[in-house]
Tab-separated table of C-alpha atoms and ligand atoms in Angstrom:
chain	number	residue	atom	x	y	z
A	1	MET	CA	-9.330	1.958	11.246
A	2	LYS	CA	-12.136	1.806	13.711
A	3	ARG	CA	-12.514	0.573	17.324
A	4	LEU	CA	-9.338	-0.932	17.907
A	5	GLY	CA	-8.286	-1.385	20.973
A	6	LEU	CA	-9.822	-1.201	23.840
A	7	VAL	CA	-12.264	0.974	23.316
A	8	VAL	CA	-13.021	3.214	20.918
A	9	LEU	CA	-11.299	6.346	21.574
A	10	TRP	CA	-12.407	7.879	18.114
A	11	LEU	CA	-10.220	10.817	17.533
A	12	THR	CA	-11.494	12.375	14.791
A	13	PHE	CA	-9.488	14.974	13.328
A	14	GLY	CA	-10.568	16.013	10.166
A	15	THR	CA	-12.386	13.488	7.538
A	16	SER	CA	-9.865	12.741	5.068
A	17	ALA	CA	-7.336	11.639	7.886
A	18	LEU	CA	-7.239	8.307	9.008
A	19	ARG	CA	-8.953	7.547	12.400
A	20	LEU	CA	-6.890	6.004	14.792
A	21	SER	CA	-9.080	4.739	17.669
A	22	ASP	CA	-8.313	3.054	21.036
A	23	SER	CA	-10.941	1.799	23.254
A	24	VAL	CA	-9.442	2.270	26.369
A	25	LEU	CA	-10.869	5.936	27.062
A	26	ASP	CA	-14.313	5.265	26.147
A	27	LEU	CA	-14.675	2.135	28.359
A	28	HIS	CA	-15.406	4.100	31.645
A	29	LEU	CA	-13.573	1.089	33.797
A	30	THR	CA	-12.338	2.067	37.046
A	31	ASP	CA	-8.971	3.357	37.570
A	32	GLU	CA	-8.571	-0.091	39.604
A	33	GLN	CA	-9.844	-2.043	36.569
A	34	LEU	CA	-8.119	-0.175	34.265
A	35	LEU	CA	-4.625	-0.629	36.469
A	36	GLN	CA	-5.349	-4.613	36.364
A	37	LEU	CA	-5.592	-4.448	32.567
A	38	SER	CA	-2.349	-3.154	32.518
A	39	LEU	CA	-0.468	-5.667	34.125
A	40	HIS	CA	2.331	-7.164	32.415
A	41	PRO	CA	1.873	-11.044	32.572
A	42	ASN	CA	5.539	-12.261	31.766
A	43	GLN	CA	7.663	-9.723	32.740
A	44	ALA	CA	11.166	-9.743	30.493
A	45	ALA	CA	14.177	-9.310	31.890
A	46	ILE	CA	14.936	-6.207	30.435
A	47	ASP	CA	16.565	-2.741	31.373
A	48	ASP	CA	14.209	-0.075	33.592
A	49	CYS	CA	12.540	2.579	31.753
A	50	VAL	CA	14.692	5.823	32.380
A	51	ALA	CA	12.507	8.891	31.928
A	52	GLN	CA	15.292	11.050	30.168
A	53	ASP	CA	15.621	8.569	27.366
A	54	LEU	CA	12.139	8.033	27.190
A	55	ASP	CA	11.902	12.010	27.039
A	56	LEU	CA	14.610	12.231	24.446
A	57	ALA	CA	12.959	9.325	22.364
A	58	GLN	CA	9.753	11.272	22.386
A	59	ARG	CA	11.353	14.823	21.241
A	60	GLY	CA	13.062	12.746	18.425
A	61	PHE	CA	9.435	11.401	17.142
A	62	ASN	CA	7.797	14.582	17.676
A	63	MET	CA	10.538	16.316	15.735
A	64	GLN	CA	10.406	14.023	12.782
A	65	LEU	CA	6.651	14.654	12.546
A	66	ASN	CA	6.488	18.252	12.964
A	67	MET	CA	4.709	17.882	15.955
A	68	PRO	CA	5.132	20.107	19.164
A	69	GLN	CA	8.354	18.575	20.734
A	70	ASN	CA	7.112	19.027	24.589
A	71	LEU	CA	4.515	16.622	23.682
A	72	ASN	CA	4.763	13.126	25.812
A	73	PHE	CA	3.087	10.367	26.989
A	74	LEU	CA	1.197	12.595	29.578
A	75	ASN	CA	-0.533	13.808	26.165
A	76	ALA	CA	-1.571	10.777	24.800
A	77	THR	CA	-4.939	11.829	23.513
A	78	THR	CA	-3.178	14.673	21.281
A	79	LEU	CA	-0.329	12.567	20.106
A	80	TRP	CA	-2.798	9.744	18.947
A	81	GLY	CA	-5.057	12.285	17.294
A	82	MET	CA	-2.231	14.119	15.385
A	83	ILE	CA	-0.372	11.103	14.088
A	84	GLY	CA	-3.929	9.733	13.053
A	85	ALA	CA	-4.239	13.065	10.994
A	86	PHE	CA	-0.603	12.818	9.470
A	87	ILE	CA	-1.110	9.066	8.264
A	88	LYS	CA	-3.161	9.830	5.018
A	89	ASP	CA	-1.506	7.599	2.585
A	90	ALA	CA	1.432	4.999	2.375
A	91	ASP	CA	3.999	7.714	2.314
A	92	SER	CA	2.948	9.508	5.093
A	93	LEU	CA	2.658	6.302	6.982
A	94	VAL	CA	6.534	5.367	6.314
A	95	THR	CA	7.381	8.843	7.655
A	96	VAL	CA	5.270	7.917	10.923
A	97	CYS	CA	7.191	4.487	11.154
A	98	GLN	CA	10.403	5.913	10.454
A	99	ALA	CA	9.983	8.151	13.493
A	100	ARG	CA	8.633	5.312	15.367
A	101	GLN	CA	11.907	3.229	14.535
A	102	MET	CA	13.928	6.169	15.827
A	103	PHE	CA	11.982	6.475	18.810
A	104	TYR	CA	12.650	2.394	19.292
A	105	ASP	CA	16.275	2.883	18.517
A	106	THR	CA	16.817	5.474	21.487
A	107	LEU	CA	14.877	3.281	24.019
A	108	ARG	CA	16.230	-0.408	22.581
A	109	THR	CA	16.573	-2.221	25.692
A	110	GLU	CA	14.361	-0.043	27.973
A	111	TYR	CA	11.481	0.113	25.396
A	112	ASP	CA	9.691	-2.688	27.003
A	113	SER	CA	9.753	-1.253	30.232
A	114	CYS	CA	8.820	2.294	29.212
A	115	MET	CA	5.846	0.755	27.132
A	116	ASP	CA	4.607	-0.570	30.574
A	117	PRO	CA	1.711	1.389	31.704
A	118	SER	CA	2.334	1.058	35.358
A	119	TYR	CA	5.947	2.592	34.756
A	120	LEU	CA	4.040	5.669	33.434
A	121	ILE	CA	1.608	5.767	35.887
A	122	ASN	CA	3.811	4.797	39.015
A	123	SER	CA	6.981	6.651	37.778
A	124	GLY	CA	5.486	9.110	35.329
A	125	GLY	CA	2.542	10.527	36.781
A	126	ALA	CA	0.213	9.696	33.997
A	127	PRO	CA	-3.085	9.101	34.911
A	128	VAL	CA	-4.378	5.470	34.154
A	129	ASN	CA	-6.203	5.984	31.147
A	130	THR	CA	-3.639	8.061	29.476
A	131	ALA	CA	-0.921	5.344	30.403
A	132	MET	CA	-3.232	2.748	28.717
A	133	LEU	CA	-3.792	5.025	25.726
A	134	TYR	CA	-0.195	5.768	25.037
A	135	VAL	CA	0.939	1.899	25.361
A	136	HIS	CA	-1.804	0.772	22.908
A	137	MET	CA	-0.943	3.758	20.590
A	138	MET	CA	2.625	2.350	20.438
A	139	ARG	CA	1.760	-1.198	20.220
A	140	HIS	CA	-0.394	-0.339	17.279
A	141	LEU	CA	2.228	1.412	15.404
A	142	GLU	CA	4.384	-1.379	16.000
A	143	PHE	CA	1.944	-3.798	13.980
A	144	MET	CA	1.201	-1.216	11.158
A	145	CYS	CA	5.272	-0.246	10.641
A	146	GLY	CA	6.091	-3.973	11.454
A	147	GLY	CA	4.448	-7.085	10.108
A	148	GLY	CA	1.504	-5.264	9.277
A	149	PHE	CA	3.142	-2.922	6.805
A	150	GLY	CA	2.651	-4.570	3.733
A	151	VAL	CA	-1.200	-5.835	4.543
A	152	TYR	CA	-1.945	-2.457	5.847
A	153	THR	CA	-1.086	-0.347	3.150
A	154	ASP	CA	-2.450	-2.526	0.269
A	155	ASP	CA	-6.079	-2.146	1.546
A	156	MET	CA	-5.137	1.384	3.092
A	157	ASP	CA	-7.752	3.229	0.670
A	158	CYS	CA	-10.326	0.519	1.852
A	159	PHE	CA	-9.466	1.334	5.727
A	160	LEU	CA	-9.683	5.000	5.302
A	161	LYS	CA	-13.162	4.885	3.432
A	162	ASN	CA	-14.743	2.597	5.973
A	163	ASP	CA	-13.206	3.666	8.887
A	164	ASN	CA	-16.662	4.332	10.719
A	165	ASP	CA	-18.857	2.219	8.912
A	166	PRO	CA	-21.799	1.289	11.049
A	167	SER	CA	-21.599	-2.468	10.590
A	168	LEU	CA	-18.847	-2.672	13.165
A	169	ASP	CA	-20.463	-0.754	15.626
A	170	PRO	CA	-21.959	-4.010	17.394
A	171	CYS	CA	-18.728	-5.359	17.572
A	172	PHE	CA	-17.681	-2.739	20.335
A	173	GLN	CA	-20.875	-2.716	21.904
A	174	THR	CA	-20.795	-6.151	22.695
A	175	PHE	CA	-17.359	-5.867	23.829
A	176	ASN	CA	-17.705	-2.931	25.934
A	177	GLN	CA	-21.046	-4.858	27.478
A	178	THR	CA	-19.208	-7.888	28.136
A	179	ILE	CA	-16.251	-6.042	30.156
A	180	HIS	CA	-18.594	-4.011	32.185
A	181	GLN	CA	-20.578	-7.130	33.113
A	182	ASP	CA	-17.522	-9.056	34.063
A	183	TYR	CA	-14.354	-7.624	34.119
A	184	ASN	CA	-12.638	-11.017	34.134
A	185	GLN	CA	-13.843	-11.892	30.582
A	186	LEU	CA	-11.508	-9.654	29.069
A	187	CYS	CA	-9.324	-12.026	27.136
A	188	PRO	CA	-12.688	-13.977	25.761
A	189	ALA	CA	-14.229	-10.419	25.220
A	190	VAL	CA	-10.779	-9.336	23.186
A	191	ASN	CA	-11.154	-12.642	21.408
A	192	THR	CA	-14.508	-12.157	20.325
A	193	TYR	CA	-13.833	-8.632	19.584
A	194	MET	CA	-11.073	-9.469	17.373
A	195	ASN	CA	-13.112	-11.995	15.361
A	196	CYS	CA	-15.902	-9.464	14.822
A	197	MET	CA	-13.422	-7.053	13.452
A	198	ASN	CA	-12.335	-9.372	11.198
A	199	ASP	CA	-15.592	-10.815	9.675
A	200	GLY	CA	-16.980	-6.956	9.456
A	201	TYR	CA	-13.776	-5.980	7.357
A	202	VAL	CA	-13.869	-9.252	5.234
A	203	LYS	CA	-17.238	-7.977	4.075
A	204	LEU	CA	-16.120	-4.378	3.775
A	205	CYS	CA	-12.496	-4.773	2.249
A	206	GLY	CA	-11.800	-8.212	1.708
A	207	ASN	CA	-10.013	-11.218	3.457
A	208	VAL	CA	-6.913	-9.993	4.031
A	209	ALA	CA	-7.915	-6.777	5.374
A	210	GLY	CA	-9.984	-8.663	7.991
A	211	TRP	CA	-7.036	-10.265	9.258
A	212	THR	CA	-5.186	-7.106	9.294
A	213	MET	CA	-7.759	-5.595	11.504
A	214	CYS	CA	-8.100	-8.466	14.010
A	215	GLU	CA	-3.959	-8.293	14.029
A	216	TYR	CA	-4.198	-4.681	14.581
A	217	GLU	CA	-6.560	-5.203	17.847
A	218	ARG	CA	-4.993	-8.160	19.046
A	219	VAL	CA	-1.358	-6.490	19.499
A	220	GLY	CA	-2.747	-3.831	21.686
A	221	TYR	CA	-3.911	-6.642	24.305
A	222	ALA	CA	-1.347	-9.282	23.539
A	223	TRP	CA	0.301	-8.374	26.853
A	224	ASN	CA	-2.782	-8.994	28.718
A	225	CYS	CA	-3.987	-11.646	26.571
A	226	PRO	CA	-0.950	-13.652	25.098
A	227	GLY	CA	-2.794	-16.628	23.460
A	228	LEU	CA	-5.203	-14.785	21.134
A	229	ARG	CA	-4.529	-15.378	17.371
A	230	CYS	CA	-6.263	-14.053	14.406
A	231	TYR	CA	-6.747	-16.523	11.535
A	232	LEU	CA	-7.105	-15.746	7.549
A	233	THR	CA	-10.450	-16.375	6.156
A	234	GLN	CA	-10.352	-18.915	3.436
A	235	ASN	CA	-12.970	-18.939	0.701
B	301	LIG	C1	0.507	17.914	28.083
B	301	LIG	O1	0.365	17.263	29.133
B	301	LIG	C2	0.994	17.959	30.288
B	301	LIG	C3	0.153	17.512	31.480
B	301	LIG	O2	-1.068	16.849	31.529
B	301	LIG	C4	-0.170	19.602	30.202
B	301	LIG	O3	0.103	20.465	31.150
B	301	LIG	C5	0.124	20.083	28.842
B	301	LIG	O4	-0.718	21.390	28.517
B	301	LIG	C6	0.265	19.329	27.667
B	301	LIG	N1	0.298	19.873	26.462
B	301	LIG	C7	-0.908	20.204	25.394
B	301	LIG	C8	-0.080	20.619	23.844
B	301	LIG	O5	-1.629	19.932	25.319
B	302	LIG	C1	-19.773	1.166	27.438
B	302	LIG	O1	-20.851	0.400	28.433
B	302	LIG	C2	-20.852	1.222	29.689
B	302	LIG	C3	-21.777	0.762	30.663
B	302	LIG	O2	-23.035	0.278	30.360
B	302	LIG	C4	-21.587	2.468	29.148
B	302	LIG	O3	-21.614	3.475	30.413
B	302	LIG	C5	-20.638	3.361	28.238
B	302	LIG	O4	-20.694	4.659	27.771
B	302	LIG	C6	-20.358	2.339	27.145
B	302	LIG	N1	-19.265	3.057	26.135
B	302	LIG	C7	-19.431	3.020	25.237
B	302	LIG	C8	-18.585	3.920	24.273
B	302	LIG	O5	-20.357	2.744	24.363
C-alpha cells in the first residue's frame, strides 16, 4: 500500500515486501499541529490505558511475529517497517492478524484509550510523530484484519506490484500542500486524498481495489474526521 494515511512514511524494507506507509512522519508539521491532529473528537466511556497491559499486549504481538520483545510504541517506525516486511502474501497477513487479535484481546476495554496518541505522549513519553504513527499503524491493521481482509487479500498481488506507482504521487502532494497551507482543512484534505487514492487504484487494480485503498486511508483518520465515506466506483 502506498501513501496511506497522513503522510507517507514510506518504509521500505526489501523490495518484495509490502510497503506500509503512513503520512504522519513526512508531513513535517509542528508538534502542536500533530497534537491537534491526535485529539479524539468524541471520547467514549472506556477504561483508562494501563501501561503494564499495553506492554504485555505488545510483547505478545512481537513474540507471535518473531520480533524483538522489547520493541514498543516508542519504536513505531521500526515496528511498522518489520510488519511491512513480514506481509508478503495472504498467509503472512493472517499471521499478523492473529497477533493483532491477541494484542486486542489483551487490552479489550482499554484498547481505545491505549490507541490514543495523547496517552502515548503524555503518559508514555512518546514523541508526537511516533505516537501518531503507532496509532495509525494499529488502525490500519484493524481494517486489513477486519472488514478489509477479504478485499485486501483479493487484490494483494496488484497492491504489492503497484505499491510505489508514480500515478499516485500527486494524491499525496496535494494532501501535503493543503495541510501546510491551512491546517484546518485537514478533513477536506483527507477526503480529497482518499478519493484520489480510490481513483488511482481503480485504474491500477480495479474498482474494488480503489475502494479498499480509500477505506484503508479513511480508518487512519476516522477519529479526527468521523464523517468521511468511501464509495465503490460503479461502471
Ligand atoms: C526502541 O525505542 C527506545 C526508546 O526510544 C530506544 O532506546 C531503543 O533503542 C529502541 N529499540 C530499537 C530496537 O530500535
Ligand atoms: C510537504 O510539504 C512541506 C511544505 O511544503 C514540505 O516541506 C515537505 O517536504 C513536504 N513533504 C513531502 C513528503 O513531500
